[in-house]
Each structure stands twice: as C-alpha cells, then as structure tokens.
mmCIF file of C-alpha atoms in Angstrom:
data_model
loop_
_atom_site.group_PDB
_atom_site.id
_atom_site.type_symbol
_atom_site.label_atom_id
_atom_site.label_comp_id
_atom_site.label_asym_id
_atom_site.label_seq_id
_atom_site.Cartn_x
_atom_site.Cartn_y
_atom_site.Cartn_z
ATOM 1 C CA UNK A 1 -60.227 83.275 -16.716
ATOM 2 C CA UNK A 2 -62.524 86.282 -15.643
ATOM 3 C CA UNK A 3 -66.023 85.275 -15.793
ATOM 4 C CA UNK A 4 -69.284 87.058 -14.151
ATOM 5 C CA UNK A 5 -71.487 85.200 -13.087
ATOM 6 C CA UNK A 6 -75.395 86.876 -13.256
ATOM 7 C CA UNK A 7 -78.090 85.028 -11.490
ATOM 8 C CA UNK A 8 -76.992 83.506 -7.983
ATOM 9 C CA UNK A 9 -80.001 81.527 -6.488
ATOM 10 C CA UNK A 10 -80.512 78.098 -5.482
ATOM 11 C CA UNK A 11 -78.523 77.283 -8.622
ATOM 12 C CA UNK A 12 -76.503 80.147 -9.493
ATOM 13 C CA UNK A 13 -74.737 80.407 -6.282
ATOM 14 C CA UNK A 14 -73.778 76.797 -6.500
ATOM 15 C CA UNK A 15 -72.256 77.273 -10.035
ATOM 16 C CA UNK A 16 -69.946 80.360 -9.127
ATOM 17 C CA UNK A 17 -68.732 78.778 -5.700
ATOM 18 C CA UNK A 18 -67.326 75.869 -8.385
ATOM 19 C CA UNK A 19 -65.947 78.200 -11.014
ATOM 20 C CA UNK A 20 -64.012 79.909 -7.964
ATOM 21 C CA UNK A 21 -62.354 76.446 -6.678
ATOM 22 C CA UNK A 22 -61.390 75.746 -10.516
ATOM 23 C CA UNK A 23 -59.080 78.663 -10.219
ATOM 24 C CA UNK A 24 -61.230 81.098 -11.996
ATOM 25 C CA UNK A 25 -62.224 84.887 -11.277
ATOM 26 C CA UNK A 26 -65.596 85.135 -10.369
ATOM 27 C CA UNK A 27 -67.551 88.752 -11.004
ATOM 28 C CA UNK A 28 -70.747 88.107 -9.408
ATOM 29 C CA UNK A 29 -74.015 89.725 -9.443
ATOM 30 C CA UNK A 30 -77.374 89.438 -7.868
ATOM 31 C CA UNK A 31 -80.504 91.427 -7.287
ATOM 32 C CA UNK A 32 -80.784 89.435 -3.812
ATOM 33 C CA UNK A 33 -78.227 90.955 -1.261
ATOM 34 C CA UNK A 34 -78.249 87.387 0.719
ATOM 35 C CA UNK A 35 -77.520 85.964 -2.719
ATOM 36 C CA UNK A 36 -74.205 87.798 -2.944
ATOM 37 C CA UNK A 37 -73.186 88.019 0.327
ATOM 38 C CA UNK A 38 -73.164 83.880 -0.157
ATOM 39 C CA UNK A 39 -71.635 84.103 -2.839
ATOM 40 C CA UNK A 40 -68.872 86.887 -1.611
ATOM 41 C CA UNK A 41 -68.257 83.885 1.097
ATOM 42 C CA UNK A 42 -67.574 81.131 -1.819
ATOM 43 C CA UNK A 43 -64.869 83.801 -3.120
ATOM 44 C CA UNK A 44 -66.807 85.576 -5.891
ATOM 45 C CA UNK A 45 -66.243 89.334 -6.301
ATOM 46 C CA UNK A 46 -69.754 90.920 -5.692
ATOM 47 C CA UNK A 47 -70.937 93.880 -7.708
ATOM 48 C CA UNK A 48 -73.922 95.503 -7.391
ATOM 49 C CA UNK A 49 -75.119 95.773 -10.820
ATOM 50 C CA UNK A 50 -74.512 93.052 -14.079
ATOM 51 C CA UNK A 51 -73.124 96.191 -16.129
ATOM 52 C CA UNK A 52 -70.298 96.170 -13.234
ATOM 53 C CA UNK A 53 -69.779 92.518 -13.536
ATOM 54 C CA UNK A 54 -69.469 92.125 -16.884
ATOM 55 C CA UNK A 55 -67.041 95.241 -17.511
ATOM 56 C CA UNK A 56 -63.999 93.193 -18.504
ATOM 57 C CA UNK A 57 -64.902 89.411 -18.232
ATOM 58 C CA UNK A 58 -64.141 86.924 -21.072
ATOM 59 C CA UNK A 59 -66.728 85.081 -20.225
ATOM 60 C CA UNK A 60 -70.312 85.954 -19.041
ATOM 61 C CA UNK A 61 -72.671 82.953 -17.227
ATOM 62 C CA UNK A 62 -76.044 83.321 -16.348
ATOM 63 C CA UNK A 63 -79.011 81.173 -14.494
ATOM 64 C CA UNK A 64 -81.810 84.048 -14.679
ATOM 65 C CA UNK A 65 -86.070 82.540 -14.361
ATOM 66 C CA UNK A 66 -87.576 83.125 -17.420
ATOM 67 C CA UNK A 67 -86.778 84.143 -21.111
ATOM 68 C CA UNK A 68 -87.946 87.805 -20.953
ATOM 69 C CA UNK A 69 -85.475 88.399 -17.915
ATOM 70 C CA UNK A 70 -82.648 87.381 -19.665
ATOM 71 C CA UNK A 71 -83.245 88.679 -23.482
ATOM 72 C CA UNK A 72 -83.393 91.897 -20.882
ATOM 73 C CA UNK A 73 -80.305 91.079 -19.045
ATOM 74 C CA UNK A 74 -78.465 90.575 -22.264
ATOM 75 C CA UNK A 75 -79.850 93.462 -23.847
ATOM 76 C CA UNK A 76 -79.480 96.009 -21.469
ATOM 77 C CA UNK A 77 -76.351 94.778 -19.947
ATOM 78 C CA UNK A 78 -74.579 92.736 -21.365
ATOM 79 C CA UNK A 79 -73.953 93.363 -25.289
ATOM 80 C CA UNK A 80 -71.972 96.350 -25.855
ATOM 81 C CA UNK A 81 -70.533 96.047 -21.949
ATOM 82 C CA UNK A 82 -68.866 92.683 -21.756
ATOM 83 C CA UNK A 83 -65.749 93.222 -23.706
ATOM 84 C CA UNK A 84 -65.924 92.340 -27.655
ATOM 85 C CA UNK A 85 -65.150 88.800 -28.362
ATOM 86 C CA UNK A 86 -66.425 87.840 -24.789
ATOM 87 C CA UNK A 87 -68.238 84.248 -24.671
ATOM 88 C CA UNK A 88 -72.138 84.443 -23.787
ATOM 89 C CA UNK A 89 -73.231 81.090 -21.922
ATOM 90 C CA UNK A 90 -76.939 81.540 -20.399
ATOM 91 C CA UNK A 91 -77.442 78.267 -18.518
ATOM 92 C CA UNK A 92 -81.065 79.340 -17.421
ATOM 93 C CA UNK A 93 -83.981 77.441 -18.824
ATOM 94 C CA UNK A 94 -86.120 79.068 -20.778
ATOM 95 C CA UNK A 95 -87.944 78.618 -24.325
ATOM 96 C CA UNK A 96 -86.332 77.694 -27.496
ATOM 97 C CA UNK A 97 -87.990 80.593 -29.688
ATOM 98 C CA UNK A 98 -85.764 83.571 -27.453
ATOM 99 C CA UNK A 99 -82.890 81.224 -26.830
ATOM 100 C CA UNK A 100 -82.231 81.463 -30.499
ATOM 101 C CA UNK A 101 -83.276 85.330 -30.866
ATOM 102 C CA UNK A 102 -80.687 86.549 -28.072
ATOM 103 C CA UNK A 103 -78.033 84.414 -29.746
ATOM 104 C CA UNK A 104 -78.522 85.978 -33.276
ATOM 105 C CA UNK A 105 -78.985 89.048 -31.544
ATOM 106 C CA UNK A 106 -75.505 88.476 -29.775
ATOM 107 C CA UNK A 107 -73.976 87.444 -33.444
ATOM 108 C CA UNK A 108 -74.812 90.600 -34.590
ATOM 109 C CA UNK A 109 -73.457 92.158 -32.326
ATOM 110 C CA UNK A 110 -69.667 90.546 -32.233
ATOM 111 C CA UNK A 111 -70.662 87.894 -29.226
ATOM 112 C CA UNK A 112 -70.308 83.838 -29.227
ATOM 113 C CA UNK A 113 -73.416 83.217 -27.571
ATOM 114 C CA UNK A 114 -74.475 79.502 -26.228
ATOM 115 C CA UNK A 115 -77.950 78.096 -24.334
ATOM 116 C CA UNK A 116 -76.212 75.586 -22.224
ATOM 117 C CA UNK A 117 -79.477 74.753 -19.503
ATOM 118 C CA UNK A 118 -78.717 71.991 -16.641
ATOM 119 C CA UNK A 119 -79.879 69.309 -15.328
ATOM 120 C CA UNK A 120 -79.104 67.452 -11.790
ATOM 121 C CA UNK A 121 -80.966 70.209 -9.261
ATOM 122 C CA UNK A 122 -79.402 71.802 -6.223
ATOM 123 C CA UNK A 123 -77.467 69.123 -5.569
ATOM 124 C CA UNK A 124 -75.952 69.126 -9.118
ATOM 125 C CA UNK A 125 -75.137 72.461 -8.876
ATOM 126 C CA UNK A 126 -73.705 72.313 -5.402
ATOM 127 C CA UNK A 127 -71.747 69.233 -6.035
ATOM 128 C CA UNK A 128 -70.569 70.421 -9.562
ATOM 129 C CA UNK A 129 -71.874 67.159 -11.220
ATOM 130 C CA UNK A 130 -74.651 69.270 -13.301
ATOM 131 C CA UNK A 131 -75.115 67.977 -16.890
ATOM 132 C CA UNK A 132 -75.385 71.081 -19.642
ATOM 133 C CA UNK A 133 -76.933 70.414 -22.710
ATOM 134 C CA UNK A 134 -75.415 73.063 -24.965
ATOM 135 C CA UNK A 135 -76.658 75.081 -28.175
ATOM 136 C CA UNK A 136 -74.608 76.856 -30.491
ATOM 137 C CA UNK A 137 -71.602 77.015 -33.081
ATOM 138 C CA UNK A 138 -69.005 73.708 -32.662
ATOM 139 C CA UNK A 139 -66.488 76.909 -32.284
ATOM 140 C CA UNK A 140 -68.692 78.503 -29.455
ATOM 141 C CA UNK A 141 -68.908 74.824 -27.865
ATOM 142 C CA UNK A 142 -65.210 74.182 -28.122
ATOM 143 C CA UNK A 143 -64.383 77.913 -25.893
ATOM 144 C CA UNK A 144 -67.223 76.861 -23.823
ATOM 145 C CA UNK A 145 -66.610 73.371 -22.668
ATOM 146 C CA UNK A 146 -63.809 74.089 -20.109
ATOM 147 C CA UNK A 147 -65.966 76.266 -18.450
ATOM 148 C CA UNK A 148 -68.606 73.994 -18.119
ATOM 149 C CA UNK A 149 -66.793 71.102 -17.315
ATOM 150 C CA UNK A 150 -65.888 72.995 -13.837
ATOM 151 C CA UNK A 151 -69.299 72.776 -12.618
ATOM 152 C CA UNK A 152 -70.774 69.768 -14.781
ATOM 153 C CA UNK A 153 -70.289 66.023 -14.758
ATOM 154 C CA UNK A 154 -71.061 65.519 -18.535
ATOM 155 C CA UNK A 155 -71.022 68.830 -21.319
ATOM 156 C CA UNK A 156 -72.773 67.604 -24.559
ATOM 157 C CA UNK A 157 -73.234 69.420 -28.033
ATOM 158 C CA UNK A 158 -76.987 69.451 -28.739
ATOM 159 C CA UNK A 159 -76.704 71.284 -31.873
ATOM 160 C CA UNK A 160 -76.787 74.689 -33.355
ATOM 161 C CA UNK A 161 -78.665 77.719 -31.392
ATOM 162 C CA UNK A 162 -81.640 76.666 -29.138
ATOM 163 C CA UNK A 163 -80.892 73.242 -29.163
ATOM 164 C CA UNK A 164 -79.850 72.910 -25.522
ATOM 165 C CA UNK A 165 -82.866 74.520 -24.797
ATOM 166 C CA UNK A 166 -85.003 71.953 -26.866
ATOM 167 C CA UNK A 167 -83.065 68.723 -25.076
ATOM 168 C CA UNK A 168 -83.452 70.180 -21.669
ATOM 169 C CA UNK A 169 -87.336 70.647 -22.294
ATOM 170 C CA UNK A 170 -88.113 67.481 -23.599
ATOM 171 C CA UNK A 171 -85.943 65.861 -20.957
ATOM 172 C CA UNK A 172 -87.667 67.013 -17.984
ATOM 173 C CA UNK A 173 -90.990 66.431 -20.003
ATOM 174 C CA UNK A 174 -89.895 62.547 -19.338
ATOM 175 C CA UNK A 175 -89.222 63.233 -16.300
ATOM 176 C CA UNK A 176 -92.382 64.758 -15.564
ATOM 177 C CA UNK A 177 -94.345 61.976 -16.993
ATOM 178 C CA UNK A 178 -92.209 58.731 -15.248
ATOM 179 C CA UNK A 179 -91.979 60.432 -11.825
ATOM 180 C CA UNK A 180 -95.682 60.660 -11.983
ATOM 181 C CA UNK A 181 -95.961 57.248 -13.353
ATOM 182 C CA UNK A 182 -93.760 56.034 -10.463
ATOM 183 C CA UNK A 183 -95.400 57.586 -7.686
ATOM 184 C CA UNK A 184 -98.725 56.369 -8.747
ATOM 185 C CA UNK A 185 -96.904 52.879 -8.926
ATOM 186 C CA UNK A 186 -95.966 52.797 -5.548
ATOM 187 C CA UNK A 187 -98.934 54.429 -4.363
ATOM 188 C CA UNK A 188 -100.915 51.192 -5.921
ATOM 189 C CA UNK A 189 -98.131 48.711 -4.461
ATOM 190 C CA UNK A 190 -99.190 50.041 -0.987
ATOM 191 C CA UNK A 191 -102.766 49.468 -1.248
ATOM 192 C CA UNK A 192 -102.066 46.162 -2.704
ATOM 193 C CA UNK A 193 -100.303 45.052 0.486
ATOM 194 C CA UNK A 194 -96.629 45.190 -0.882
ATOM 195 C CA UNK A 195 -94.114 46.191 1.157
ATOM 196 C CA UNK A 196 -92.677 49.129 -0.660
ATOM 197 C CA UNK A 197 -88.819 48.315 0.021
ATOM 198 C CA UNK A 198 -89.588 44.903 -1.771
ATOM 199 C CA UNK A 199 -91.866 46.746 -4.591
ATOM 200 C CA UNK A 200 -88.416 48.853 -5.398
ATOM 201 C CA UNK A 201 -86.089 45.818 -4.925
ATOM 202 C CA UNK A 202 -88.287 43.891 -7.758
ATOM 203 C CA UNK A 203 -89.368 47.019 -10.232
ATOM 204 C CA UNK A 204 -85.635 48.543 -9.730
ATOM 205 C CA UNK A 205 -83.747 45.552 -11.495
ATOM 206 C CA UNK A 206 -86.897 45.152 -14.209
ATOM 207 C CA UNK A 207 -88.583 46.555 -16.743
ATOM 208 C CA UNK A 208 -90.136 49.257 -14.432
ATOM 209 C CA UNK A 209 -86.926 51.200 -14.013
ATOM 210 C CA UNK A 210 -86.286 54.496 -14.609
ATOM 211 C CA UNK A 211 -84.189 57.308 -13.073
ATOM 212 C CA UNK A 212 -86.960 58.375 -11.190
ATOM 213 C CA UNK A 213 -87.050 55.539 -9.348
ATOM 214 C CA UNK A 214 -83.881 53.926 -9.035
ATOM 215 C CA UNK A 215 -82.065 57.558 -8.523
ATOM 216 C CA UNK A 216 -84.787 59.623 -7.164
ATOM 217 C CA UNK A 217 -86.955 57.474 -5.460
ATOM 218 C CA UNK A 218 -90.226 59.338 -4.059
ATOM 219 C CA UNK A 219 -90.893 57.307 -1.536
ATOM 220 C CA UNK A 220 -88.946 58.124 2.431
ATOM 221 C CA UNK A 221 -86.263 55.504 3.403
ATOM 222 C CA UNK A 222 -86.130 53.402 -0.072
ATOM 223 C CA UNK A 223 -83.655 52.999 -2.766
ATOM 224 C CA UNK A 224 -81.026 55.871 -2.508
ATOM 225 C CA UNK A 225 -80.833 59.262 -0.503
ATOM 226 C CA UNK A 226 -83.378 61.706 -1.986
ATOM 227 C CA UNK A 227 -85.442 64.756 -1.295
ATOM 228 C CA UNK A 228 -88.208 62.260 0.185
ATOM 229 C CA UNK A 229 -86.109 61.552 3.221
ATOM 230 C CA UNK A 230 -85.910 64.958 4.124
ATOM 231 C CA UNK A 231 -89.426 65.986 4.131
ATOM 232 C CA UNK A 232 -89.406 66.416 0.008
ATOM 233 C CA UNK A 233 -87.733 69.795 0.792
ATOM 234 C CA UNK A 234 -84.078 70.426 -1.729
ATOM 235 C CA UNK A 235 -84.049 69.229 -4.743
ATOM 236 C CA UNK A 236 -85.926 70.423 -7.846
ATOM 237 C CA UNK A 237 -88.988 72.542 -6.936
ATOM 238 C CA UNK A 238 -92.533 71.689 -8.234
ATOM 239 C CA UNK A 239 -93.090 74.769 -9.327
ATOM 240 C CA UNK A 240 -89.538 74.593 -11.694
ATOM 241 C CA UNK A 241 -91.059 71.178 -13.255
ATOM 242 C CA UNK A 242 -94.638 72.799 -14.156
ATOM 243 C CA UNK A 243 -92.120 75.405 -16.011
ATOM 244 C CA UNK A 244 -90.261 73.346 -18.209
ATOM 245 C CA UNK A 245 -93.496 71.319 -18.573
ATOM 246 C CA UNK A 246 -95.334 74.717 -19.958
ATOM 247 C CA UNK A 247 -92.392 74.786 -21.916
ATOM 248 C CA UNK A 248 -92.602 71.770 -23.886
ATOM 249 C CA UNK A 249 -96.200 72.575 -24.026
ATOM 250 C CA UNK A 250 -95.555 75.951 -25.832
ATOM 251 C CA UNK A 251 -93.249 73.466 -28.308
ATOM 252 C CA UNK A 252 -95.773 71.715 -29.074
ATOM 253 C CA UNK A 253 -98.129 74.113 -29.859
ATOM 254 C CA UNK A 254 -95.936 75.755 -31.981
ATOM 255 C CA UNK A 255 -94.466 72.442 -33.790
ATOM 256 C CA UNK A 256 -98.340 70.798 -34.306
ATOM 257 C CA UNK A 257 -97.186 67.544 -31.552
ATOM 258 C CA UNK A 258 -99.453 66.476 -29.469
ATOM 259 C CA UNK A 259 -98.483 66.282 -25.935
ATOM 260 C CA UNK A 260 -101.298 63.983 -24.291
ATOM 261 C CA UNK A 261 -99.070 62.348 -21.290
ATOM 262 C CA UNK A 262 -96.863 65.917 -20.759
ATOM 263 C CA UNK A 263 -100.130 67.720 -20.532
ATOM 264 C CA UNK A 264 -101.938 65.319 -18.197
ATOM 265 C CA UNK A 265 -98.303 65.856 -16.339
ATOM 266 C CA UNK A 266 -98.544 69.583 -16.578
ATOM 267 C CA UNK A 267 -102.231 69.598 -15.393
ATOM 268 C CA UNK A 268 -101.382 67.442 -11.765
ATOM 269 C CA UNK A 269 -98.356 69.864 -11.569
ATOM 270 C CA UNK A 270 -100.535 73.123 -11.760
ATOM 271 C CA UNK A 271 -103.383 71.612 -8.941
ATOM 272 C CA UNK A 272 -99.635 70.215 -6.660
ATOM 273 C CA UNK A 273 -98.063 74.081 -7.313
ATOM 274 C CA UNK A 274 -101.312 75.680 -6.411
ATOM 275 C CA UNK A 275 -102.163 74.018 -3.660
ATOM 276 C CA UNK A 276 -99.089 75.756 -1.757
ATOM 277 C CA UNK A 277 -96.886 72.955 -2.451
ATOM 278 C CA UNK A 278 -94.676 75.011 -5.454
ATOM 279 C CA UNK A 279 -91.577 75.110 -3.301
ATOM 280 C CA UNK A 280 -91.849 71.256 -2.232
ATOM 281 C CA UNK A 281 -89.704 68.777 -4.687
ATOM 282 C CA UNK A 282 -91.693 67.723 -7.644
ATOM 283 C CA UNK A 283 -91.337 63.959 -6.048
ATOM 284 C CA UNK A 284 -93.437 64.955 -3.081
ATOM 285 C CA UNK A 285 -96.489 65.169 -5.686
ATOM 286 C CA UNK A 286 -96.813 61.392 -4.068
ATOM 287 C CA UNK A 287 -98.269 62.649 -1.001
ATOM 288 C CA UNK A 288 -101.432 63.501 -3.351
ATOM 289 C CA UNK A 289 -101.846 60.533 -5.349
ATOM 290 C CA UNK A 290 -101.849 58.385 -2.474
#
C-alpha cells in the first residue's frame, strides 16, 4: 500500500521506519530536514511538502503536536489532495472536541477519517509494539487495522469519532496520577530505611502494583529496564504528560467532572516542566519528591 506518512519526530520517524519493513510505500514528510533525512535512511520516500506526499497515497498517517496543527494539516493539505476514497488515520494526540470536527469535516468531504493516538513512548514506536486506541466508523476501523497492526502490539475499537482520543486522555491521566503515587512511595520507603529493591520485590507482587511500577519503575537499577537507568532521558517526555494531562483537564471542564487527583497531577507536572526538566521522562519527576 502507498501511505504518507506526515509528522516524523521522536514518534513519527519510528512509525514510518515500521510501515517500510511491512512491505509498504512510505511518502514521508517533515518540516525538520534531520527528520527526513532519518527517515530517507529507514526507506521512506522524502518530500518536501505534505501536499507532495499525499498526491496519490491510499492511506495518509500523521503524529503532528497539537490539534490546531493538524485540523491545519488536514485542511490545507490533505482533503482535496490525497486521492478520493483515501483513509485518514491521525495518530497524534490531541483533544476530543477537533478530533471529531476534522473527521466530519473529512466525511464531508469523501474521506474515512480515524483518531487512532498511541501509547508505549519511543520505545513503542521504535519497537513497533505501540498500542492505538482508535475512533471512528467499524468500516473505517476494519481498512485501518492492517495498517496499524504494522507498528502496534494491540489495535482496539474505542468507538465512533473522538473516542480514541477520549481513551488515550484518560489513560495517561492514570498514568499521571499512579506514577506520581509511586514515586512518592518509594521516596517514603527510602526515608523509612527500606531497601528499595526489597520495597519493589514486596509492593510488585501486592496490592501496590501498577504498570508504573512493575513496567516502568522510576527508580535506577530496580524492577525492569527503564528510562531511570539511563539518566531518565528516552521515554515519554514530561512535558508530553502535562499535555495529555491539560487535556483531560479541558474534558472535564467541558463534561462538569471533577478532576481533583489529575489536577494535583497536572499542577507537579507544570512546576517539573518549568523547572527545565520538560524534555526529562515524566518518571524522573522522583528526583523532586525525594
């Protein structure tokens, strides 16, 4: 299949490299020359413009920051450029209110559309063991999956329009809240006198556990490999948890649910961000609870 690809970053770029071993045809674009000069090495086709890459693909992917870049992307673009029938998957993460605009806006236009946002960070994306969480028609879904299933370990069907968008904010609202909630633990365990290998070896197998600590663990040289043992560098940026945490704040505003814990969460993420730590994994927010 031909697919662009639009949006090559620390995510993007792993994404196309895996649609390219899967045997497909990769039309790649990036404002970032580096970006597609990488990606021009995984076997992509580089253009420099997304009205280039799109010109012909059946399928268009894109990981883009925010919502107002990619209603732009798509409606300057994409619709009326990709070829008719083409299938729309935006994997970026952004807020449930345009996620569901764009795709009407696509309908209209003649386009399957899909939000399909990921989780499982760099590493996800690099390994191609990313989990989408997908929005849209069951037909949209069903042309969709294949493509997905190329760079994702698990491809689920949230529900209609914005509901990808909706799971992946609320997820990473949890994991906001019990990475927090496990760094603070351990934090406490080491003031206490416990030696923090034993701490995990006793929480890990009871009714502490969670994925943030048994798959993620923020503490260097305990429980499985994980940003922490390499200086909390990789991984899944502080500054790209305080947005999906703004998110689900924005959701809750605009649904009347109170947020108390994800706000508290959003709050420790804005002082960790702004204290020149936005780039550092969202697990190294240990260092300042400690």
């Amino acid at each position: 299949m031909i697919i662009a690809f639009i949006g090559l970053g620390n995510m993007g770029g792993g994404m196309a490299a895996n649609l390219v071993k899967a045997g497909h045809t990769v039309r790649a674009f990036d404002l970032a020359p580096a970006a597609l000069e990488r990606a021009a090495v995984s076997g992509c086709a580089t253009f420099t413009s997304a009205r280039e890459a799109v010109d012909g693909a059946e399928a268009v992917v894109s990981m883009l920051p925010n919502g107002t870049i990619v209603r732009a992307v798509y409606t300057a673009d994409v619709f009326g450029t990709a070829p008719a029938g083409a299938l729309l998957l935006d994997c970026s993460t952004i807020d449930v209110a345009t996620a569901r605009d764009v795709a009407d806006t696509a309908a209209a236009a003649g386009y399957a559309m899909l939000d399909a946002p990921v989780s499982g960070g760099i590493g996800g994306a690099n390994a191609g063991t990313l989990t989408f969480m997908v929005g849209g028609t069951p037909e949209g879904f069903a042309q969709a999956e294949p493509i997905l299933k190329a760079m994702g370990k698990a491809v689920i069907h949230a529900g209609a329009p914005g509901a990808g968008q909706a799971a992946k904010i609320c997820n990473n609202m949890i994991l906001g809240g019990t990475m927090i909630a496990t760094c603070e633990a351990f934090a406490l365990a080491e003031k206490l006198g416990l030696d923090l290998q034993t701490f995990y070896d006793i929480s890990s197998v009871s009714s502490g556990q969670s994925w943030s600590m048994t798959s993620y663990c923020p503490v260097p040289g305990v429980g499985p490999q994980s940003p922490a043992d390499n200086g909390y560098q990789g991984g899944f940026a502080a500054a790209l948890m305080l947005k999906d945490l703004k998110l689900a704040l924005e959701a809750g505003a605009a649904t009347g649910t109170p947020l108390a814990i994800g706000t508290r969460a959003a709050e420790l993420y804005t002082a960790f961000a702004e204290s020149g730590h936005g780039n550092t994994d969202f697990s190294g927010i240990i260092e300042t609870l400690r």
